[in-house]
Short mmCIF file of C-alpha atoms in Angstrom, two decimals:
data_model
loop_
_atom_site.label_atom_id
_atom_site.label_comp_id
_atom_site.label_asym_id
_atom_site.label_seq_id
_atom_site.Cartn_x
_atom_site.Cartn_y
_atom_site.Cartn_z
CA LEU A 74 -68.82 116.17 -101.66
CA GLY A 75 -67.98 117.74 -105.32
CA GLY A 76 -65.94 114.74 -105.97
CA ALA A 77 -68.87 112.28 -104.66
CA ASP A 78 -71.05 114.25 -107.08
CA MET A 79 -68.93 113.80 -109.96
CA LEU A 80 -68.65 109.76 -109.15
CA ARG A 81 -72.38 109.77 -109.00
CA ARG A 82 -72.62 111.52 -112.23
CA ALA A 83 -70.07 109.31 -113.98
CA MET A 84 -72.40 106.31 -112.62
CA GLY A 85 -75.57 107.93 -113.99
CA LYS A 86 -74.04 108.30 -117.24
CA LYS A 87 -72.70 104.69 -117.40
CA LYS A 88 -69.41 105.81 -118.65
CA PRO A 89 -66.49 102.85 -117.87
CA GLU A 90 -63.79 105.68 -118.83
CA GLU A 91 -64.99 108.20 -116.38
CA MET A 92 -65.68 105.76 -113.81
CA ALA A 93 -61.90 104.83 -113.98
CA GLU A 94 -60.78 107.98 -113.19
CA HIS A 95 -62.22 108.03 -109.59
CA ARG A 96 -60.76 104.45 -109.17
CA GLY A 97 -57.19 106.04 -108.17
CA LYS A 98 -58.78 108.86 -106.45
CA ILE A 99 -60.77 106.79 -104.01
CA ALA A 100 -57.79 104.73 -103.21
CA GLU A 101 -55.69 107.61 -102.44
CA GLY A 102 -58.22 109.07 -100.51
CA ALA A 103 -58.88 106.12 -98.32
CA LYS A 104 -55.12 105.69 -97.67
CA ALA A 105 -54.92 109.09 -96.42
CA LYS A 106 -57.91 108.65 -93.93
CA GLY A 107 -56.08 105.52 -92.70
CA TYR A 108 -58.51 102.73 -94.44
CA ASP A 109 -57.05 99.94 -96.44
CA PRO A 110 -56.88 100.92 -99.99
CA ALA A 111 -57.77 97.00 -100.89
CA LEU A 112 -61.15 97.59 -98.92
CA ALA A 113 -61.66 100.91 -101.08
CA GLU A 114 -60.86 99.11 -104.35
CA GLN A 115 -63.71 96.61 -103.37
CA LEU A 116 -65.96 98.94 -102.43
CA PHE A 117 -65.37 100.86 -105.85
CA ASP A 118 -65.82 97.33 -107.59
CA LEU A 119 -69.38 97.11 -106.24
CA MET A 120 -70.30 100.74 -107.15
CA THR A 121 -69.04 99.98 -110.91
CA LYS A 122 -71.14 96.77 -111.03
CA PHE A 123 -74.12 98.79 -109.92
CA ALA A 124 -73.50 101.33 -112.38
CA GLU A 125 -73.80 98.72 -115.20
CA TYR A 126 -77.84 98.86 -114.05
CA GLY A 127 -78.80 98.28 -110.38
CA PHE A 128 -81.82 98.94 -108.16
CA ASN A 129 -82.22 99.12 -104.28
CA LYS A 130 -83.52 96.13 -102.66
CA SER A 131 -87.11 97.33 -102.18
CA HIS A 132 -87.56 98.27 -105.98
CA THR A 133 -85.95 94.76 -107.01
CA ALA A 134 -88.50 92.89 -104.52
CA ALA A 135 -91.23 94.83 -106.08
CA TYR A 136 -90.14 93.94 -109.72
CA ALA A 137 -89.78 90.42 -108.79
CA VAL A 138 -93.34 90.04 -107.67
CA VAL A 139 -94.63 91.45 -110.62
CA THR A 140 -92.39 89.25 -112.84
CA TYR A 141 -93.73 86.49 -110.82
CA GLN A 142 -97.38 87.35 -111.68
CA THR A 143 -97.11 88.12 -114.83
CA ALA A 144 -95.05 84.68 -115.59
CA TRP A 145 -97.86 82.79 -114.05
CA LEU A 146 -100.72 84.27 -116.07
CA LYS A 147 -98.51 83.82 -119.23
CA ALA A 148 -97.94 80.21 -118.43
CA HIS A 149 -101.56 79.39 -117.47
CA HIS A 150 -103.85 81.79 -119.17
CA CYS A 151 -101.63 82.72 -122.34
CA SER A 152 -104.29 84.10 -124.37
CA ALA A 153 -106.16 86.22 -122.17
CA PHE A 154 -102.57 87.71 -120.85
CA MET A 155 -101.56 88.43 -124.12
CA ALA A 156 -104.80 89.82 -125.18
CA ALA A 157 -104.40 92.31 -122.42
CA THR A 158 -100.75 92.97 -123.12
CA LEU A 159 -101.32 93.89 -126.97
CA SER A 160 -104.43 95.86 -126.00
CA SER A 161 -102.04 97.78 -123.33
CA ASP A 162 -100.50 99.80 -126.03
CA MET A 163 -102.59 99.82 -129.27
CA ASP A 164 -101.42 102.92 -130.61
CA ASN A 165 -97.69 102.17 -130.94
CA THR A 166 -97.41 99.63 -133.78
CA ASP A 167 -93.77 99.04 -133.16
CA THR A 168 -95.06 97.31 -129.49
CA VAL A 169 -97.74 95.80 -130.95
CA LYS A 170 -95.48 94.14 -133.30
CA ILE A 171 -93.04 92.89 -130.58
CA PHE A 172 -96.36 91.41 -128.49
CA TYR A 173 -97.73 89.79 -131.79
CA ASP A 174 -94.38 87.97 -132.32
CA ASP A 175 -94.44 86.94 -128.73
CA ALA A 176 -98.06 85.62 -128.95
CA ILE A 177 -97.17 83.64 -132.09
CA ALA A 178 -93.90 82.29 -130.39
CA ASN A 179 -96.15 81.05 -127.66
CA LYS A 180 -98.08 79.17 -129.87
CA LEU A 181 -101.20 81.31 -129.91
CA VAL A 182 -103.33 82.01 -133.01
CA VAL A 183 -104.39 85.72 -133.88
CA LEU A 184 -107.24 86.12 -135.79
CA GLY A 185 -107.51 89.01 -138.13
CA PRO A 186 -109.55 92.07 -137.42
CA ASP A 187 -112.93 91.28 -138.44
CA VAL A 188 -116.12 93.92 -138.52
CA ASN A 189 -118.57 91.23 -137.52
CA ALA A 190 -116.14 89.78 -134.73
CA SER A 191 -113.76 91.92 -133.25
CA GLU A 192 -114.07 94.27 -129.97
CA TYR A 193 -112.40 97.37 -129.65
CA ARG A 194 -109.30 95.73 -127.82
CA PHE A 195 -107.73 92.42 -128.44
CA VAL A 196 -109.83 89.70 -126.76
CA PRO A 197 -109.21 86.05 -126.33
CA VAL A 198 -111.76 83.84 -128.34
CA ASP A 199 -110.49 80.56 -126.38
CA ARG A 200 -107.19 79.48 -124.84
CA GLN A 201 -105.21 79.69 -127.80
CA THR A 202 -106.87 82.17 -129.57
CA ILE A 203 -106.79 85.86 -129.86
CA ARG A 204 -108.82 88.28 -132.11
CA TYR A 205 -107.36 91.20 -133.49
CA GLY A 206 -108.89 94.41 -132.03
CA LEU A 207 -110.16 97.07 -134.43
CA GLY A 208 -108.73 99.93 -132.25
CA ALA A 209 -105.36 98.80 -133.31
CA VAL A 210 -106.06 99.45 -136.91
CA LYS A 211 -104.46 103.10 -137.94
CA GLY A 212 -107.42 105.52 -138.77
CA THR A 213 -109.99 104.15 -136.68
CA GLY A 214 -110.09 105.59 -133.19
CA GLU A 215 -112.23 104.56 -130.43
CA GLN A 216 -115.46 106.69 -130.98
CA ALA A 217 -115.54 104.90 -134.65
CA VAL A 218 -115.01 101.53 -133.49
CA ASN A 219 -117.99 102.10 -130.63
CA ALA A 220 -120.22 103.34 -133.45
CA ILE A 221 -119.51 100.04 -135.28
CA LEU A 222 -120.24 98.01 -132.28
CA LYS A 223 -123.40 99.71 -131.89
CA ALA A 224 -124.92 99.31 -135.02
CA ARG A 225 -123.67 95.78 -134.84
CA SER A 226 -125.41 95.15 -131.70
CA GLU A 227 -128.65 96.62 -132.68
CA GLY A 228 -128.85 95.35 -136.32
CA GLY A 229 -127.03 92.05 -136.09
CA PRO A 230 -124.07 91.18 -138.36
CA PHE A 231 -123.32 93.33 -141.24
CA LYS A 232 -124.00 91.80 -144.70
CA ASP A 233 -121.71 93.43 -146.89
CA LEU A 234 -119.91 96.96 -147.67
CA PHE A 235 -123.10 98.52 -148.42
CA ASP A 236 -125.24 97.20 -145.78
CA PHE A 237 -122.26 98.58 -143.19
CA CYS A 238 -122.34 101.94 -144.48
CA LEU A 239 -125.81 102.04 -144.31
CA ARG A 240 -125.98 101.05 -140.89
CA VAL A 241 -123.00 102.92 -139.22
CA ASP A 242 -123.24 106.55 -137.94
CA LYS A 243 -121.13 108.40 -140.68
CA ARG A 244 -120.30 111.20 -138.43
CA MET A 245 -118.06 108.79 -136.61
CA VAL A 246 -117.29 106.22 -139.16
CA ASN A 247 -115.76 108.41 -142.20
CA ARG A 248 -114.43 107.21 -145.38
CA ARG A 249 -110.73 107.30 -143.95
CA THR A 250 -112.05 104.79 -141.64
CA ILE A 251 -113.66 102.47 -143.80
CA GLU A 252 -111.03 102.44 -146.39
CA ALA A 253 -108.47 101.21 -143.46
CA LEU A 254 -110.56 98.38 -142.11
CA ILE A 255 -110.72 97.22 -145.62
CA ARG A 256 -106.73 97.41 -145.82
CA ALA A 257 -106.80 95.45 -142.73
CA GLY A 258 -108.72 92.81 -143.78
CA ALA A 259 -111.69 93.61 -141.42
CA PHE A 260 -114.30 92.91 -144.14
CA ASP A 261 -112.54 89.65 -145.67
CA ALA A 262 -115.19 87.65 -143.91
CA LEU A 263 -117.96 89.34 -146.00
CA ASP A 264 -115.79 89.86 -149.17
CA ASP A 265 -112.35 89.12 -149.59
CA HIS A 266 -111.85 91.06 -152.67
CA ARG A 267 -110.04 94.19 -150.98
CA ALA A 268 -109.20 95.99 -154.19
CA ARG A 269 -112.94 96.12 -155.32
CA LEU A 270 -114.06 97.39 -151.67
CA ILE A 271 -111.75 100.02 -151.67
CA ALA A 272 -113.04 101.24 -155.17
CA SER A 273 -116.55 100.77 -153.80
CA VAL A 274 -116.22 102.61 -150.84
CA GLY A 275 -117.47 106.07 -152.33
CA VAL A 276 -120.50 104.29 -154.02
CA ALA A 277 -121.22 102.81 -150.83
CA ILE A 278 -121.16 106.12 -148.66
CA GLU A 279 -123.08 107.71 -151.45
CA ALA A 280 -125.80 104.99 -151.43
CA ALA A 281 -126.25 105.04 -147.86
CA GLU A 282 -126.78 108.95 -147.82
CA GLN A 283 -129.15 108.92 -150.47
CA ALA A 284 -131.02 106.21 -148.55
CA GLU A 285 -131.30 108.55 -145.48
CA ARG A 286 -132.56 111.48 -147.84
CA ASN A 287 -135.15 109.14 -149.07
CA ALA A 288 -136.31 108.11 -145.66
CA MET A 289 -137.24 111.53 -144.86
CA GLN A 290 -139.27 111.81 -147.65
CA VAL A 291 -142.91 110.11 -148.09
CA SER A 292 -144.60 109.59 -151.50
CA LEU A 293 -147.33 107.49 -152.97
CA PHE A 294 -144.88 105.73 -155.35
CA ASP A 295 -142.56 104.80 -152.04
CA VAL A 296 -143.50 101.13 -152.83
CA PHE A 297 -142.48 101.01 -156.36
CA ASP A 298 -139.30 103.16 -155.66
CA SER A 299 -138.25 100.56 -153.03
CA ALA A 300 -138.89 97.63 -155.09
CA ALA A 301 -136.82 99.27 -158.06
CA GLN A 302 -133.99 100.19 -155.51
CA ALA A 303 -133.80 96.78 -154.40
CA GLU A 304 -133.74 95.45 -158.01
CA HIS A 305 -131.37 98.33 -159.21
CA GLY A 306 -129.16 99.05 -156.09
CA PRO A 307 -125.84 100.16 -155.95
CA GLN A 308 -123.53 97.76 -157.37
CA TYR A 309 -119.50 97.26 -156.81
CA ILE A 310 -117.14 98.76 -159.16
CA GLU A 311 -115.11 95.90 -160.67
CA VAL A 312 -111.37 96.14 -160.41
CA PRO A 313 -108.46 93.81 -160.95
CA ARG A 314 -107.95 91.97 -157.52
CA TRP A 315 -104.40 93.17 -155.81
CA LYS A 316 -101.58 90.84 -156.04
CA GLU A 317 -100.14 89.28 -152.85
CA ARG A 318 -97.67 91.70 -152.73
CA ASP A 319 -99.76 95.04 -152.95
CA LYS A 320 -102.19 93.45 -150.69
CA LEU A 321 -99.50 92.97 -148.01
CA ARG A 322 -98.29 96.85 -148.67
CA GLU A 323 -101.84 98.15 -148.02
CA GLU A 324 -102.29 95.56 -145.10
CA LYS A 325 -99.14 97.22 -143.57
CA ILE A 326 -100.43 100.87 -143.60
CA ALA A 327 -103.44 99.98 -141.89
CA LEU A 328 -101.74 97.55 -139.13
CA GLY A 329 -98.24 98.81 -139.24
CA PHE A 330 -96.75 95.40 -140.25
CA PHE A 331 -97.50 92.37 -142.37
CA PHE A 332 -100.18 90.23 -140.56
CA SER A 333 -101.55 87.73 -143.14
CA GLY A 334 -98.12 86.93 -144.82
CA HIS A 335 -94.88 88.29 -145.81
CA PRO A 336 -93.86 89.67 -149.14
CA PHE A 337 -90.43 88.13 -149.04
CA SER A 338 -92.34 84.72 -149.34
CA GLU A 339 -93.13 85.52 -152.79
CA VAL A 340 -89.38 85.51 -154.03
CA LYS A 341 -88.30 82.93 -151.17
CA THR A 342 -87.65 79.73 -153.18
CA GLU A 343 -85.75 82.26 -156.21
CA VAL A 344 -83.71 83.78 -153.70
CA MET A 345 -82.74 80.61 -152.18
CA ARG A 346 -80.91 79.58 -155.10
CA PHE A 347 -78.28 82.14 -154.31
CA VAL A 348 -78.69 82.79 -150.81
CA ARG A 349 -78.27 79.52 -148.77
CA ARG A 350 -79.63 80.62 -145.34
CA PRO A 351 -82.39 82.41 -143.82
CA LEU A 352 -81.43 85.35 -141.55
CA ALA A 353 -82.40 83.29 -138.37
CA SER A 354 -79.60 80.65 -139.22
CA LEU A 355 -77.06 82.96 -140.04
CA GLU A 356 -73.47 82.23 -138.34
CA PRO A 357 -70.33 84.01 -138.18
CA ARG A 358 -67.77 83.17 -140.66
CA LYS A 359 -64.38 84.74 -141.92
CA GLU A 360 -65.58 84.37 -145.65
CA PRO A 361 -68.07 86.93 -147.15
CA GLN A 362 -71.89 85.67 -147.07
CA MET A 363 -74.92 86.35 -149.13
CA LEU A 364 -78.21 87.13 -147.22
CA ALA A 365 -81.58 88.71 -148.43
CA GLY A 366 -84.51 90.08 -146.82
CA LEU A 367 -87.21 92.90 -147.28
CA VAL A 368 -86.06 96.41 -146.70
CA VAL A 369 -88.18 97.31 -143.50
CA GLY A 370 -86.23 100.57 -141.96
CA VAL A 371 -83.06 102.60 -142.94
CA ARG A 372 -81.23 104.90 -140.52
CA THR A 373 -78.08 107.09 -141.36
CA LYS A 374 -75.10 108.40 -139.24
CA ILE A 375 -72.59 110.66 -139.99
CA THR A 376 -69.05 109.36 -138.92
CA SER A 377 -65.35 110.30 -139.35
CA ARG A 378 -65.57 108.18 -142.57
CA GLY A 379 -68.68 110.09 -143.76
CA LYS A 380 -72.18 108.74 -143.88
CA MET A 381 -73.02 105.35 -143.18
CA ALA A 382 -76.55 103.51 -143.38
CA PHE A 383 -77.92 100.79 -140.91
CA ILE A 384 -80.34 98.52 -142.80
CA GLN A 385 -83.15 96.50 -141.33
CA LEU A 386 -83.67 93.47 -143.30
CA ASP A 387 -86.74 90.98 -142.53
CA ASP A 388 -87.20 87.56 -144.45
CA GLY A 389 -90.01 86.29 -142.25
CA THR A 390 -87.50 84.21 -140.15
CA SER A 391 -85.93 87.18 -138.29
CA SER A 392 -84.89 90.65 -138.79
CA LEU A 393 -81.48 91.65 -138.84
CA GLU A 394 -79.55 95.33 -139.27
CA VAL A 395 -76.82 95.62 -141.50
CA SER A 396 -73.94 98.06 -141.53
CA ALA A 397 -73.08 99.89 -144.84
CA PHE A 398 -70.09 102.45 -144.70
CA ASN A 399 -69.99 105.50 -146.63
CA GLU A 400 -68.27 104.01 -149.93
CA ILE A 401 -70.90 101.31 -150.26
CA PHE A 402 -73.80 103.59 -149.09
CA GLU A 403 -72.79 106.16 -151.71
CA GLU A 404 -72.37 103.53 -154.55
CA ASP A 405 -75.53 101.49 -154.04
CA ARG A 406 -78.01 104.15 -152.09
CA ALA A 407 -80.38 103.82 -154.85
CA LYS A 408 -80.97 100.15 -154.34
CA ILE A 409 -81.95 100.52 -150.75
CA ARG A 410 -85.82 100.97 -150.99
CA GLU A 411 -88.28 100.34 -148.28
CA ASP A 412 -90.62 97.13 -148.91
CA GLU A 413 -88.54 96.04 -151.55
CA VAL A 414 -85.95 93.00 -151.73
CA LEU A 415 -82.32 93.57 -150.71
CA ILE A 416 -79.42 91.18 -151.44
CA VAL A 417 -76.44 91.71 -149.30
CA GLU A 418 -72.93 90.04 -149.72
CA GLY A 419 -70.82 91.02 -146.57
CA LYS A 420 -69.04 90.10 -143.32
CA VAL A 421 -71.05 88.10 -140.75
CA GLN A 422 -69.26 88.71 -137.25
CA LYS A 423 -69.88 87.96 -133.50
CA ASP A 424 -71.37 91.18 -131.82
CA ASP A 425 -69.80 90.84 -128.16
CA PHE A 426 -71.08 94.18 -127.38
CA ALA A 427 -74.72 93.10 -128.17
CA GLY A 428 -74.77 90.15 -126.08
CA GLU A 429 -74.07 86.29 -125.94
CA GLY A 430 -74.85 84.85 -129.66
CA LYS A 431 -75.79 88.12 -131.32
CA ILE A 432 -74.17 89.03 -134.52
CA ARG A 433 -73.35 92.07 -136.73
CA VAL A 434 -73.54 92.30 -140.51
CA VAL A 435 -71.12 94.80 -142.43
CA ALA A 436 -71.99 94.96 -146.16
CA GLU A 437 -69.49 94.75 -148.90
CA ARG A 438 -71.84 94.77 -151.75
CA LEU A 439 -75.48 95.64 -152.21
CA LEU A 440 -77.86 93.89 -154.95
CA THR A 441 -81.19 94.51 -155.96
CA LEU A 442 -83.03 91.08 -156.94
CA ALA A 443 -82.89 91.89 -160.49
CA ASP A 444 -78.95 92.48 -159.90
CA ALA A 445 -78.52 89.23 -158.16
CA ARG A 446 -80.46 87.26 -161.22
CA GLY A 447 -78.01 89.08 -163.60
CA ARG A 448 -75.06 87.57 -161.95
CA PHE A 449 -76.32 84.01 -160.68
CA ALA A 450 -78.70 83.46 -163.58
CA ARG A 451 -77.48 81.04 -166.21
CA GLN A 452 -80.18 82.22 -168.63
CA LEU A 453 -83.77 83.30 -169.13
CA ARG A 454 -85.87 80.66 -171.32
CA ILE A 455 -88.67 81.89 -172.86
CA SER A 456 -91.25 79.05 -174.52
CA LEU A 457 -93.42 79.79 -177.52
CA ASN A 458 -96.27 77.37 -178.67
CA GLY A 459 -95.79 78.17 -182.25
CA GLN A 460 -99.56 78.66 -182.63
CA ALA A 461 -99.03 81.71 -184.43
CA SER A 462 -98.27 81.91 -188.59
CA GLY A 463 -97.79 84.17 -191.32
CA ALA A 464 -98.32 87.71 -190.32
CA ASN A 465 -99.58 86.52 -186.66
CA ALA A 466 -95.94 85.03 -186.26
CA ARG A 467 -94.11 88.32 -187.26
CA GLY A 468 -96.47 90.20 -184.76
CA ALA A 469 -95.65 87.83 -181.97
CA ALA A 470 -91.96 88.20 -182.90
CA GLN A 471 -92.17 91.98 -182.70
CA ARG A 472 -94.35 91.99 -179.49
CA LEU A 473 -91.43 89.83 -178.06
CA ASN A 474 -88.89 92.31 -179.15
CA ALA A 475 -90.93 95.10 -177.97
CA LEU A 476 -90.92 93.70 -174.37
CA LEU A 477 -87.21 92.81 -174.24
CA ALA A 478 -86.03 96.01 -175.84
CA PRO A 479 -86.45 98.44 -172.60
CA PHE A 480 -84.61 95.95 -170.44
CA ILE A 481 -81.52 95.72 -172.79
CA PRO A 482 -78.41 96.04 -172.26
CA GLY A 483 -78.24 93.35 -169.77
CA ASN A 484 -76.21 90.36 -168.37
CA CYS A 485 -78.72 87.46 -168.80
CA PRO A 486 -78.48 85.45 -172.01
CA VAL A 487 -82.15 84.76 -173.56
CA ARG A 488 -83.04 81.36 -175.04
CA LEU A 489 -86.09 80.69 -177.13
CA THR A 490 -87.79 77.40 -177.00
CA TYR A 491 -90.28 77.51 -180.37
CA ARG A 492 -92.75 74.66 -180.41
CA ASN A 493 -95.32 73.82 -183.03
CA ALA A 494 -97.34 70.54 -184.67
CA ASP A 495 -94.26 69.32 -186.65
CA ALA A 496 -90.88 70.31 -184.28
CA VAL A 497 -89.62 72.02 -181.61
CA CYS A 498 -86.31 73.98 -181.71
CA GLU A 499 -84.36 76.19 -179.39
CA MET A 500 -82.50 79.59 -180.26
CA ALA A 501 -80.12 81.48 -178.26
CA LEU A 502 -80.37 85.19 -178.71
CA GLY A 503 -76.85 87.11 -179.42
CA GLU A 504 -74.88 88.84 -177.08
CA GLY A 505 -76.46 92.21 -178.05
CA ARG A 506 -79.89 90.85 -176.58
CA ARG A 507 -78.83 89.88 -173.08
CA VAL A 508 -81.59 91.53 -170.51
CA ARG A 509 -81.77 92.65 -166.98
CA LEU A 510 -83.91 90.50 -165.12
CA GLU A 511 -86.33 93.07 -163.55
CA ASP A 512 -89.76 92.27 -162.39
CA GLU A 513 -91.39 94.44 -165.02
CA LEU A 514 -90.12 92.06 -167.61
CA LEU A 515 -90.74 88.73 -165.92
CA VAL A 516 -94.43 90.17 -165.08
CA ALA A 517 -95.07 91.45 -168.85
CA LEU A 518 -93.74 88.04 -170.26
CA GLY A 519 -95.89 86.00 -167.91
CA GLU A 520 -98.86 87.94 -168.88
CA TRP A 521 -98.52 87.48 -172.31
CA LEU A 522 -97.15 83.76 -172.34
CA SER A 523 -98.29 82.58 -168.91
CA ALA A 524 -95.66 82.22 -166.21
CA GLU A 525 -95.07 78.62 -166.81
CA ASN A 526 -93.48 79.79 -170.19
CA VAL A 527 -91.17 82.33 -168.55
CA ARG A 528 -88.44 80.49 -166.42
CA ILE A 529 -85.29 81.70 -165.06
CA GLU A 530 -82.38 79.11 -164.77
CA TYR A 531 -79.81 79.28 -162.53
CA GLN A 532 -76.23 78.02 -162.39
#
């Protein structure tokens, strides 16, 4: 019985090396009891297979019934089934992301959260469309969402942020909830300037509270006060719009993943100049390959060779884990930043352990986007229109020098194209003026000269 319990434990732990130790013991025991050792071997093979992953038959039959039912629902009522599935674990954004990707793979359209259209849970709009549930936005909660739905049902659709703050119960819907809804895009149908809405939340809440205080007071001048408030009511605080990358980063805070787009799309065209294949199309090869994606997660592990990192990359086509051993990790760890682009040069190999068609990537070199630009770019071309003259021309030269200076020294040559009414000339800056092609430099030059006058030319 003791030996049987040890075998049971080895099966439970699914450890093949422990299972192998028991094979000889069972064969010897069977022979001693007068049984055919071959029969014992056959029996042990069955137990070994069962140890991989096994159920008794009644359990398997029950699973088969549920599998058939859910497959039928998914095939014939896909939007309703996926809406229920998404709603089943709304608090777990990792699970929501898996089900969301599955819905998209099944050619469903998932509409974003909307304070005037969404319910607490995900709901099917039609056979091909699902509306995002407000309860899946981080920082909301069922009580807050129910308060929003109650205000909407009693007073009709919200007109703007100020109307929203005026009508909802602010004991349930606080500033944190409102900001989370704005980040998630739930106000986009009313006003898609999310940065302005975030900046104005405090003003809107204060205006709503003041309106409630005023409602408790009665005065001979109420008529005049109301007219004045209508004319000079609360105003939005004007701020610059978020750039697409900032918008998606804020969206991820609220939803747990990038919903309305992918930050990698912003640099995809440029990255494809030196990374030939998206992650979804990678295939094993003997020679090293270049791949790129956004860092969406990093975990580390202590091994006999030191600390190694497992970097999760996502380029919008697929997600892939890259292994970086101690030497690479210690040398390039500063380049591994979450939600930033990382370019990897490494070996793409078959991963038989993970299953058929799976691959594993071992990094040999890590590069930031600026590193990759410096390695593969032929030159940075800057075009000046020649409209400045005299002191202004000297000022333009000084400004250009001031913009380039923080990014010197670097690897990339700089070439100027200068144009005025009479002529066009080109000038290559000297070796000492080579620059690092950081995003900050490109943005600063683009804001001064416009983006089309700042161009990286690749080999």
